[in-house]
Every structure is written in structure tokens, then in C-alpha cells.
Short mmCIF file of N, CA and C and ligand atoms in Angstrom, two decimals:
data_model
loop_
_atom_site.label_atom_id
_atom_site.label_comp_id
_atom_site.label_asym_id
_atom_site.label_seq_id
_atom_site.Cartn_x
_atom_site.Cartn_y
_atom_site.Cartn_z
N MET S 19 3.65 60.82 49.63
CA MET S 19 1.77 59.98 49.38
C MET S 19 2.17 59.66 48.20
N ASP S 20 1.26 58.81 47.96
CA ASP S 20 1.40 58.09 46.91
C ASP S 20 -0.43 58.24 46.19
N ASN S 21 -0.58 59.03 44.74
CA ASN S 21 -1.82 59.87 44.26
C ASN S 21 -2.15 58.49 43.20
N ASN S 22 -1.29 57.64 43.00
CA ASN S 22 -1.59 56.49 42.09
C ASN S 22 -2.84 55.87 42.32
N PRO S 23 -3.79 55.59 41.87
CA PRO S 23 -4.76 54.87 42.18
C PRO S 23 -4.67 53.29 41.85
N ILE S 24 -3.81 53.05 41.12
CA ILE S 24 -3.22 51.34 41.12
C ILE S 24 -2.12 51.02 42.06
N SER S 25 -2.29 50.17 42.54
CA SER S 25 -1.38 49.65 43.46
C SER S 25 -0.33 48.96 42.77
N PRO S 26 0.80 48.69 43.69
CA PRO S 26 2.07 47.79 42.77
C PRO S 26 1.71 46.43 42.33
N SER S 27 1.10 45.95 43.08
CA SER S 27 0.51 44.55 42.86
C SER S 27 -0.40 44.08 41.82
N GLN S 28 -1.33 45.36 41.72
CA GLN S 28 -1.98 45.30 40.54
C GLN S 28 -1.07 45.44 39.26
N ARG S 29 -0.30 46.42 39.54
CA ARG S 29 0.70 46.39 38.32
C ARG S 29 1.68 45.43 37.95
N ARG S 30 1.89 44.71 39.10
CA ARG S 30 2.65 43.73 38.45
C ARG S 30 1.88 42.36 38.32
N GLY S 31 0.81 42.37 38.40
CA GLY S 31 -0.34 41.21 37.91
C GLY S 31 -0.84 41.71 36.81
N PHE S 32 -0.67 42.80 36.16
CA PHE S 32 -1.00 43.57 34.81
C PHE S 32 0.09 43.32 33.63
N LEU S 33 1.17 43.31 34.28
CA LEU S 33 2.70 42.69 33.65
C LEU S 33 2.89 41.68 33.22
N ILE S 34 2.37 40.49 34.61
CA ILE S 34 2.89 39.29 34.03
C ILE S 34 1.57 38.69 32.87
N THR S 35 0.28 38.84 33.18
CA THR S 35 -0.64 38.85 32.20
C THR S 35 -0.13 39.44 30.56
N ILE S 36 0.49 40.48 30.66
CA ILE S 36 0.88 40.62 29.40
C ILE S 36 2.21 39.65 28.91
N LEU S 37 3.25 39.54 29.78
CA LEU S 37 4.24 38.58 29.75
C LEU S 37 3.77 37.24 28.86
N ALA S 38 2.65 36.71 29.86
CA ALA S 38 2.09 35.59 29.54
C ALA S 38 1.64 35.45 28.05
N GLY S 39 0.81 36.80 28.01
CA GLY S 39 -0.25 36.53 26.64
C GLY S 39 1.79 36.51 25.47
N LEU S 40 2.20 37.15 25.87
CA LEU S 40 2.88 37.30 24.99
C LEU S 40 3.81 35.98 24.77
N GLY S 41 4.43 35.62 25.51
CA GLY S 41 4.63 34.36 25.48
C GLY S 41 4.50 33.03 24.91
N THR S 42 2.80 33.31 25.20
CA THR S 42 2.13 32.07 24.33
C THR S 42 2.27 32.51 22.87
N ALA S 43 2.28 33.59 22.79
CA ALA S 43 1.79 34.37 20.81
C ALA S 43 3.38 33.72 20.15
N VAL S 44 4.31 34.14 21.68
CA VAL S 44 5.55 33.75 20.27
C VAL S 44 6.06 31.80 20.53
N THR S 45 5.62 31.18 21.15
CA THR S 45 5.43 29.74 21.57
C THR S 45 4.51 29.74 20.48
N ALA S 46 3.26 29.64 19.82
CA ALA S 46 2.38 29.69 19.11
C ALA S 46 3.06 29.71 17.57
N VAL S 47 3.67 30.63 17.11
CA VAL S 47 4.35 30.92 15.79
C VAL S 47 5.37 30.18 15.86
N THR S 48 6.24 29.71 17.14
CA THR S 48 7.25 29.07 17.26
C THR S 48 6.93 27.45 16.45
N LEU S 49 6.01 26.82 17.06
CA LEU S 49 5.41 25.70 17.06
C LEU S 49 4.34 25.34 16.03
N TRP S 50 4.12 26.35 15.42
CA TRP S 50 3.35 26.12 14.34
C TRP S 50 3.62 25.35 13.10
N PRO S 51 5.02 25.61 12.41
CA PRO S 51 5.16 25.20 11.18
C PRO S 51 5.64 23.88 11.72
N MET S 52 6.50 23.32 13.06
CA MET S 52 6.69 22.20 13.23
C MET S 52 5.76 21.31 13.13
N TRP S 53 4.33 21.97 13.62
CA TRP S 53 2.96 21.08 13.86
C TRP S 53 3.05 20.95 11.94
N ARG S 54 3.12 21.87 11.47
CA ARG S 54 2.57 21.51 9.75
C ARG S 54 3.16 20.65 8.95
N PHE S 55 4.62 20.31 9.80
CA PHE S 55 5.45 19.60 9.11
C PHE S 55 5.70 18.43 9.68
N LEU S 56 5.44 18.14 10.57
CA LEU S 56 4.88 16.38 10.97
C LEU S 56 3.43 16.17 11.13
N ALA S 57 2.46 17.06 10.88
CA ALA S 57 0.95 16.22 10.56
C ALA S 57 0.59 15.96 9.60
N PRO S 58 -0.40 14.48 9.71
CA PRO S 58 -0.34 13.71 8.62
C PRO S 58 -1.02 14.88 7.46
N ARG S 59 -0.74 14.33 6.39
CA ARG S 59 -1.16 15.12 5.16
C ARG S 59 -2.50 14.93 4.96
N LYS S 60 -3.55 16.17 4.71
CA LYS S 60 -4.79 15.95 4.71
C LYS S 60 -5.15 16.45 3.27
N GLY S 61 -4.56 17.04 2.67
CA GLY S 61 -4.44 17.77 1.21
C GLY S 61 -4.92 16.39 -0.19
N PRO S 62 -5.00 16.92 -1.13
CA PRO S 62 -5.54 16.41 -2.32
C PRO S 62 -4.86 15.01 -2.53
N GLY S 63 -5.51 13.88 -2.47
CA GLY S 63 -4.87 12.83 -2.45
C GLY S 63 -4.06 11.25 -1.30
N ALA S 64 -4.34 12.33 -0.28
CA ALA S 64 -3.52 11.74 0.47
C ALA S 64 -4.42 10.42 1.07
N LEU S 65 -5.79 11.00 0.85
CA LEU S 65 -6.56 9.45 1.37
C LEU S 65 -7.63 9.18 0.22
N GLU S 66 -7.39 9.56 -0.89
CA GLU S 66 -8.37 9.45 -1.59
C GLU S 66 -8.21 7.86 -2.02
N ARG S 67 -9.55 7.10 -2.28
CA ARG S 67 -9.30 6.03 -3.00
C ARG S 67 -9.04 6.12 -4.66
N VAL S 68 -8.67 5.37 -5.27
CA VAL S 68 -8.58 5.25 -6.72
C VAL S 68 -9.65 4.43 -7.03
N ALA S 69 -10.03 5.04 -8.32
CA ALA S 69 -10.74 4.35 -9.53
C ALA S 69 -10.15 3.74 -10.50
N VAL S 70 -10.24 2.34 -10.78
CA VAL S 70 -9.84 1.69 -11.82
C VAL S 70 -10.65 1.08 -12.55
N ALA S 71 -10.73 1.51 -13.97
CA ALA S 71 -12.00 0.74 -14.71
C ALA S 71 -11.69 -0.74 -15.03
N ARG S 72 -12.80 -1.38 -14.82
CA ARG S 72 -12.85 -3.14 -14.82
C ARG S 72 -11.82 -3.39 -16.15
N ALA S 73 -12.48 -3.05 -16.94
CA ALA S 73 -12.38 -3.31 -18.40
C ALA S 73 -10.40 -3.28 -18.52
N SER S 74 -10.25 -2.61 -17.44
CA SER S 74 -8.42 -2.45 -18.03
C SER S 74 -7.70 -3.33 -17.36
N VAL S 75 -8.37 -4.41 -16.55
CA VAL S 75 -7.28 -5.60 -15.74
C VAL S 75 -8.39 -7.02 -16.35
N ASP S 76 -7.32 -7.10 -17.64
CA ASP S 76 -7.48 -8.70 -17.82
C ASP S 76 -7.08 -9.76 -17.19
N LEU S 77 -7.93 -10.92 -17.52
CA LEU S 77 -7.72 -11.95 -16.43
C LEU S 77 -6.38 -12.33 -16.72
N GLY S 78 -5.70 -12.48 -15.52
CA GLY S 78 -4.17 -12.96 -15.34
C GLY S 78 -3.30 -12.06 -16.06
N ALA S 79 -3.57 -10.58 -16.25
CA ALA S 79 -2.95 -9.77 -16.46
C ALA S 79 -2.91 -8.81 -15.46
N ALA S 80 -1.64 -7.91 -15.47
CA ALA S 80 -1.28 -7.00 -14.26
C ALA S 80 -1.75 -5.29 -15.14
N HIS S 81 -2.02 -4.59 -14.18
CA HIS S 81 -2.24 -3.34 -14.67
C HIS S 81 -1.82 -2.43 -13.15
N PHE S 82 -0.89 -1.58 -13.89
CA PHE S 82 -0.07 -0.88 -12.67
C PHE S 82 -0.58 0.61 -12.78
N PHE S 83 -0.24 0.78 -11.92
CA PHE S 83 -1.35 2.57 -11.52
C PHE S 83 -0.45 3.41 -10.71
N ASN S 84 -1.05 4.67 -10.24
CA ASN S 84 -0.31 5.22 -9.49
C ASN S 84 -1.40 5.90 -8.01
N PHE S 85 -0.70 5.31 -7.01
CA PHE S 85 -1.90 4.94 -5.97
C PHE S 85 -1.15 5.57 -4.45
N ARG S 86 -1.69 7.04 -4.48
CA ARG S 86 -0.96 8.01 -3.16
C ARG S 86 0.00 8.15 -3.30
N GLY S 87 0.93 8.41 -4.76
CA GLY S 87 2.04 8.89 -4.97
C GLY S 87 3.30 7.84 -5.12
N ALA S 88 2.19 6.66 -5.44
CA ALA S 88 3.54 5.71 -5.26
C ALA S 88 3.17 3.99 -6.40
N PRO S 89 4.18 3.78 -7.19
CA PRO S 89 3.29 2.90 -8.17
C PRO S 89 2.46 1.59 -7.34
N ALA S 90 1.35 1.03 -7.69
CA ALA S 90 0.83 -0.22 -7.42
C ALA S 90 0.67 -1.06 -8.57
N VAL S 91 -0.36 -2.21 -7.89
CA VAL S 91 -0.76 -3.01 -9.31
C VAL S 91 -1.95 -3.81 -9.25
N LEU S 92 -2.71 -4.18 -9.61
CA LEU S 92 -3.99 -4.57 -9.82
C LEU S 92 -3.92 -6.03 -10.48
N LEU S 93 -4.58 -6.86 -10.36
CA LEU S 93 -4.40 -7.81 -10.70
C LEU S 93 -5.67 -8.58 -10.93
N GLN S 94 -6.46 -9.25 -12.06
CA GLN S 94 -7.39 -10.35 -11.74
C GLN S 94 -7.11 -12.04 -11.78
N PRO S 95 -6.95 -12.71 -10.96
CA PRO S 95 -5.88 -13.94 -11.03
C PRO S 95 -7.21 -14.55 -11.22
N SER S 96 -8.56 -14.71 -11.19
CA SER S 96 -9.57 -15.72 -11.56
C SER S 96 -10.64 -14.56 -12.00
N PRO S 97 -11.47 -14.70 -12.59
CA PRO S 97 -12.98 -13.94 -13.62
C PRO S 97 -13.40 -13.66 -12.34
N GLY S 98 -13.13 -12.12 -12.33
CA GLY S 98 -14.19 -11.02 -11.47
C GLY S 98 -13.45 -11.08 -9.77
N ASN S 99 -12.39 -11.68 -9.86
CA ASN S 99 -11.44 -11.34 -8.42
C ASN S 99 -10.66 -10.23 -8.84
N PHE S 100 -10.46 -9.87 -8.06
CA PHE S 100 -9.85 -8.26 -8.44
C PHE S 100 -8.25 -8.72 -7.07
N ALA S 101 -7.16 -8.18 -7.00
CA ALA S 101 -6.31 -8.07 -5.63
C ALA S 101 -5.67 -6.69 -6.30
N ALA S 102 -5.02 -6.23 -5.62
CA ALA S 102 -4.11 -4.28 -5.37
C ALA S 102 -3.38 -4.82 -4.29
N PHE S 103 -1.84 -4.38 -5.06
CA PHE S 103 -0.74 -4.74 -3.92
C PHE S 103 -0.08 -3.33 -4.16
N SER S 104 1.22 -2.41 -3.24
CA SER S 104 2.04 -1.87 -4.09
C SER S 104 3.03 -2.30 -4.33
N ALA S 105 3.52 -1.59 -5.70
CA ALA S 105 4.72 -1.80 -6.50
C ALA S 105 5.77 -2.31 -5.92
N VAL S 106 5.65 -1.65 -4.86
CA VAL S 106 7.42 -1.21 -4.47
C VAL S 106 8.09 -2.31 -3.57
N CYS S 107 9.09 -2.94 -3.90
CA CYS S 107 9.51 -4.37 -3.21
C CYS S 107 9.95 -4.14 -1.87
N PRO S 108 9.42 -4.37 -1.10
CA PRO S 108 9.46 -4.97 0.42
C PRO S 108 11.35 -5.05 1.33
N HIS S 109 12.29 -5.20 -0.03
CA HIS S 109 13.53 -5.33 0.12
C HIS S 109 13.99 -4.30 0.41
N LEU S 110 14.49 -3.20 -0.88
CA LEU S 110 15.35 -2.01 -1.10
C LEU S 110 14.48 -1.29 -2.01
N GLY S 111 12.87 -1.54 -2.05
CA GLY S 111 12.23 -0.56 -3.03
C GLY S 111 12.35 -0.43 -4.35
N CYS S 112 12.46 -1.57 -5.18
CA CYS S 112 12.71 -1.69 -6.51
C CYS S 112 11.02 -1.45 -6.94
N ILE S 113 10.73 -1.65 -8.28
CA ILE S 113 9.57 -1.54 -8.88
C ILE S 113 9.20 -3.13 -9.29
N ILE S 114 8.38 -3.82 -8.84
CA ILE S 114 8.27 -5.25 -9.23
C ILE S 114 7.98 -5.13 -10.47
N LYS S 115 7.89 -6.16 -11.04
CA LYS S 115 7.26 -6.17 -12.87
C LYS S 115 6.08 -7.98 -12.67
N TRP S 116 5.63 -8.20 -13.36
CA TRP S 116 4.42 -9.30 -13.54
C TRP S 116 5.41 -9.87 -14.72
N GLN S 117 5.04 -11.08 -14.07
CA GLN S 117 5.22 -12.18 -15.44
C GLN S 117 4.52 -13.22 -15.24
N GLN S 118 3.76 -12.41 -16.38
CA GLN S 118 2.15 -13.32 -16.65
C GLN S 118 2.65 -14.93 -16.80
N ASP S 119 3.35 -15.41 -17.61
CA ASP S 119 3.52 -16.46 -18.38
C ASP S 119 4.08 -17.56 -16.45
N LYS S 120 4.64 -16.67 -15.90
CA LYS S 120 4.80 -17.40 -14.58
C LYS S 120 3.61 -17.22 -13.57
N GLY S 121 2.84 -16.08 -13.82
CA GLY S 121 2.01 -15.85 -12.91
C GLY S 121 2.51 -15.85 -11.52
N GLU S 122 3.38 -14.71 -11.80
CA GLU S 122 4.31 -14.63 -10.71
C GLU S 122 4.68 -12.94 -10.66
N PHE S 123 5.40 -12.08 -9.85
CA PHE S 123 5.85 -10.76 -9.80
C PHE S 123 7.38 -11.47 -9.54
N LEU S 124 8.04 -10.64 -10.17
CA LEU S 124 9.69 -10.60 -10.47
C LEU S 124 10.19 -9.00 -9.58
N CYS S 125 11.04 -9.29 -9.03
CA CYS S 125 11.66 -8.00 -8.59
C CYS S 125 13.15 -7.70 -9.39
N PRO S 126 13.23 -6.92 -10.37
CA PRO S 126 14.30 -6.55 -11.35
C PRO S 126 15.55 -6.58 -10.45
N CYS S 127 15.72 -5.94 -9.40
CA CYS S 127 16.89 -5.64 -8.54
C CYS S 127 18.04 -6.77 -8.15
N HIS S 128 17.24 -7.62 -7.20
CA HIS S 128 17.69 -8.60 -6.40
C HIS S 128 17.15 -9.89 -7.08
N ALA S 129 16.46 -10.12 -7.71
CA ALA S 129 15.48 -11.14 -8.09
C ALA S 129 14.42 -11.91 -7.02
N GLY S 130 14.03 -10.78 -6.67
CA GLY S 130 13.02 -11.42 -5.47
C GLY S 130 11.54 -11.56 -5.96
N ARG S 131 11.19 -12.61 -5.34
CA ARG S 131 9.68 -13.24 -6.28
C ARG S 131 8.67 -13.41 -5.53
N PHE S 132 7.53 -12.78 -6.02
CA PHE S 132 6.23 -12.88 -4.84
C PHE S 132 5.11 -13.44 -5.72
N SER S 133 3.99 -14.07 -5.01
CA SER S 133 3.12 -14.98 -5.70
C SER S 133 1.89 -13.97 -6.37
N ALA S 134 1.20 -14.62 -6.79
CA ALA S 134 -0.14 -13.70 -7.18
C ALA S 134 -0.40 -12.91 -5.97
N ASP S 135 -0.57 -13.69 -5.38
CA ASP S 135 -1.26 -12.95 -3.77
C ASP S 135 -0.41 -12.49 -2.97
N GLY S 136 0.70 -12.03 -3.51
CA GLY S 136 2.01 -11.36 -3.08
C GLY S 136 2.82 -11.84 -2.10
N LYS S 137 2.48 -13.04 -2.03
CA LYS S 137 3.64 -13.97 -1.19
C LYS S 137 5.32 -13.95 -1.39
N VAL S 138 6.45 -13.87 -0.27
CA VAL S 138 7.79 -13.90 -1.09
C VAL S 138 7.60 -15.59 -1.29
N LEU S 139 8.16 -15.84 -2.55
CA LEU S 139 8.38 -16.95 -3.26
C LEU S 139 10.19 -17.64 -3.15
N GLY S 140 10.78 -16.01 -3.58
CA GLY S 140 11.78 -16.43 -3.10
C GLY S 140 13.16 -15.27 -3.29
N GLY S 141 14.38 -15.20 -2.73
CA GLY S 141 14.99 -13.79 -2.80
C GLY S 141 14.74 -13.34 -1.82
N PRO S 142 15.68 -12.08 -1.36
CA PRO S 142 16.19 -11.60 -0.54
C PRO S 142 14.84 -10.29 0.31
N PRO S 143 13.75 -10.56 -0.18
CA PRO S 143 12.52 -9.63 0.36
C PRO S 143 12.13 -10.11 1.92
N PRO S 144 12.09 -9.48 2.93
CA PRO S 144 11.36 -10.19 4.37
C PRO S 144 10.38 -10.17 4.34
N LYS S 145 9.69 -9.46 3.75
CA LYS S 145 8.10 -9.86 3.61
C LYS S 145 7.28 -9.38 2.72
N PRO S 146 6.09 -10.12 2.49
CA PRO S 146 4.83 -9.65 1.23
C PRO S 146 5.04 -8.26 0.89
N LEU S 147 4.47 -8.58 -0.39
CA LEU S 147 4.08 -7.32 -0.87
C LEU S 147 2.82 -6.70 -0.19
N GLU S 148 3.20 -5.50 -0.24
CA GLU S 148 1.60 -4.78 1.11
C GLU S 148 0.44 -4.96 0.00
N SER S 149 -0.75 -5.29 0.39
CA SER S 149 -2.11 -5.28 0.31
C SER S 149 -2.52 -3.85 0.53
N ILE S 150 -3.57 -3.84 -0.79
CA ILE S 150 -4.18 -2.64 -0.72
C ILE S 150 -5.50 -3.38 -1.06
N PRO S 151 -7.06 -2.99 0.06
CA PRO S 151 -8.27 -3.21 -0.16
C PRO S 151 -8.64 -3.19 -1.59
N VAL S 152 -9.45 -3.46 -2.08
CA VAL S 152 -10.21 -3.49 -3.33
C VAL S 152 -11.63 -3.62 -3.00
N ALA S 153 -12.70 -2.82 -3.76
CA ALA S 153 -13.71 -3.12 -3.81
C ALA S 153 -14.66 -3.05 -5.54
N LEU S 154 -15.86 -3.66 -5.71
CA LEU S 154 -16.49 -3.64 -6.92
C LEU S 154 -17.27 -2.76 -6.72
N GLU S 155 -17.61 -1.62 -7.43
CA GLU S 155 -18.42 -0.58 -8.13
C GLU S 155 -18.91 -0.14 -9.26
N GLY S 156 -20.05 -1.28 -9.70
CA GLY S 156 -20.08 -1.16 -11.15
C GLY S 156 -18.85 -2.06 -12.10
N ASP S 157 -18.89 -0.75 -13.20
CA ASP S 157 -17.44 -0.93 -13.64
C ASP S 157 -16.53 -0.52 -13.05
N GLN S 158 -16.32 -0.14 -11.73
CA GLN S 158 -15.06 0.37 -11.38
C GLN S 158 -14.49 -0.36 -9.99
N ILE S 159 -13.29 -0.48 -10.31
CA ILE S 159 -12.60 -0.97 -9.28
C ILE S 159 -12.36 0.00 -8.15
N MET S 160 -12.65 0.06 -6.76
CA MET S 160 -12.51 0.90 -6.06
C MET S 160 -10.69 0.60 -5.12
N VAL S 161 -9.87 1.18 -5.20
CA VAL S 161 -8.82 0.84 -4.58
C VAL S 161 -8.08 1.85 -3.27
N GLY S 162 -8.59 1.23 -2.25
CA GLY S 162 -8.14 2.16 -1.05
C GLY S 162 -8.79 1.76 0.06
S1 LIG P 469 14.79 -4.90 -4.04
FE1 LIG P 469 13.58 -6.07 -4.22
S2 LIG P 469 14.83 -7.62 -3.85
FE2 LIG P 469 16.05 -6.19 -3.17
#
């Protein structure tokens, strides 16, 4: 005689439910750190635009600044027109320099040369400088 009001199939179902919940919890605890590592950063500075004072970019001169954790450069090639580029050379990652007398960028590592609009003029760089959008807002140049 069985006096237990819970049938064996009910016990089995309860045990399966407990094990499934436990398995889900263990999987979540295991995968969460991997998700945090692989997910795109949303912290401060990850997607922020950078404001640069318009007065700090002279006509024909270059203004280097930090953009999202990497060097970038702003130019004013003609009055009131601004362009921004990553200052990281697309060849092997050296930081480019602006040669105002020639109106072009030079990469000091392997003599890569870029025009004022970022195109490759010579040397080993396989592609142009990465362009960054700019917008004028009053006395500020908003980059990004
Ligand atoms: S890293 Fe710039 S030309 Fe090689």
C-alpha cells in the first residue's frame, strides 16, 4: 500500500523542473562573463562625439586630438571647411604627421603619404585614412 499522495510521475516531473532550473542558472552564470567581454562597449566615451573649438584649427594647419581612445586629426583646408581623419596609418598603425608646407600627411614609419583629403599619395598604405564625420555647431566642431 502506498500512502504517499504524490505519484511517481509527479515526483519525476518536479525533479526535472528543478534540474532544468538549475541548469539554466548554471548556464547563465557561465555565459554572462563571456557576453560582457564580447558585447560592444557602451561606457563613457564609447560613442561620444568630441567637441573641438573652431578657433583651435587654423586655416591650413592640423589639430591633433583624441577621438574614442585613438589619435585623430582635424584640418581646415579652406576657410570654414573642416575634415577629420583617424591619425592612425592604415599600413601598420603608426601615427601620421601633418606637413603644412607640402599640404599632406606623412607617416614616419614607412614614408606613407596622404593628401589633405586622406587619399594615399605614395608609399605602402593600402587604403586612405579613415574619415570621421564633422559638423559645425556655433563655435564648436562636433566630430563623430
Ligand atoms: S605604418 Fe604608415 S606607412 Fe607603414
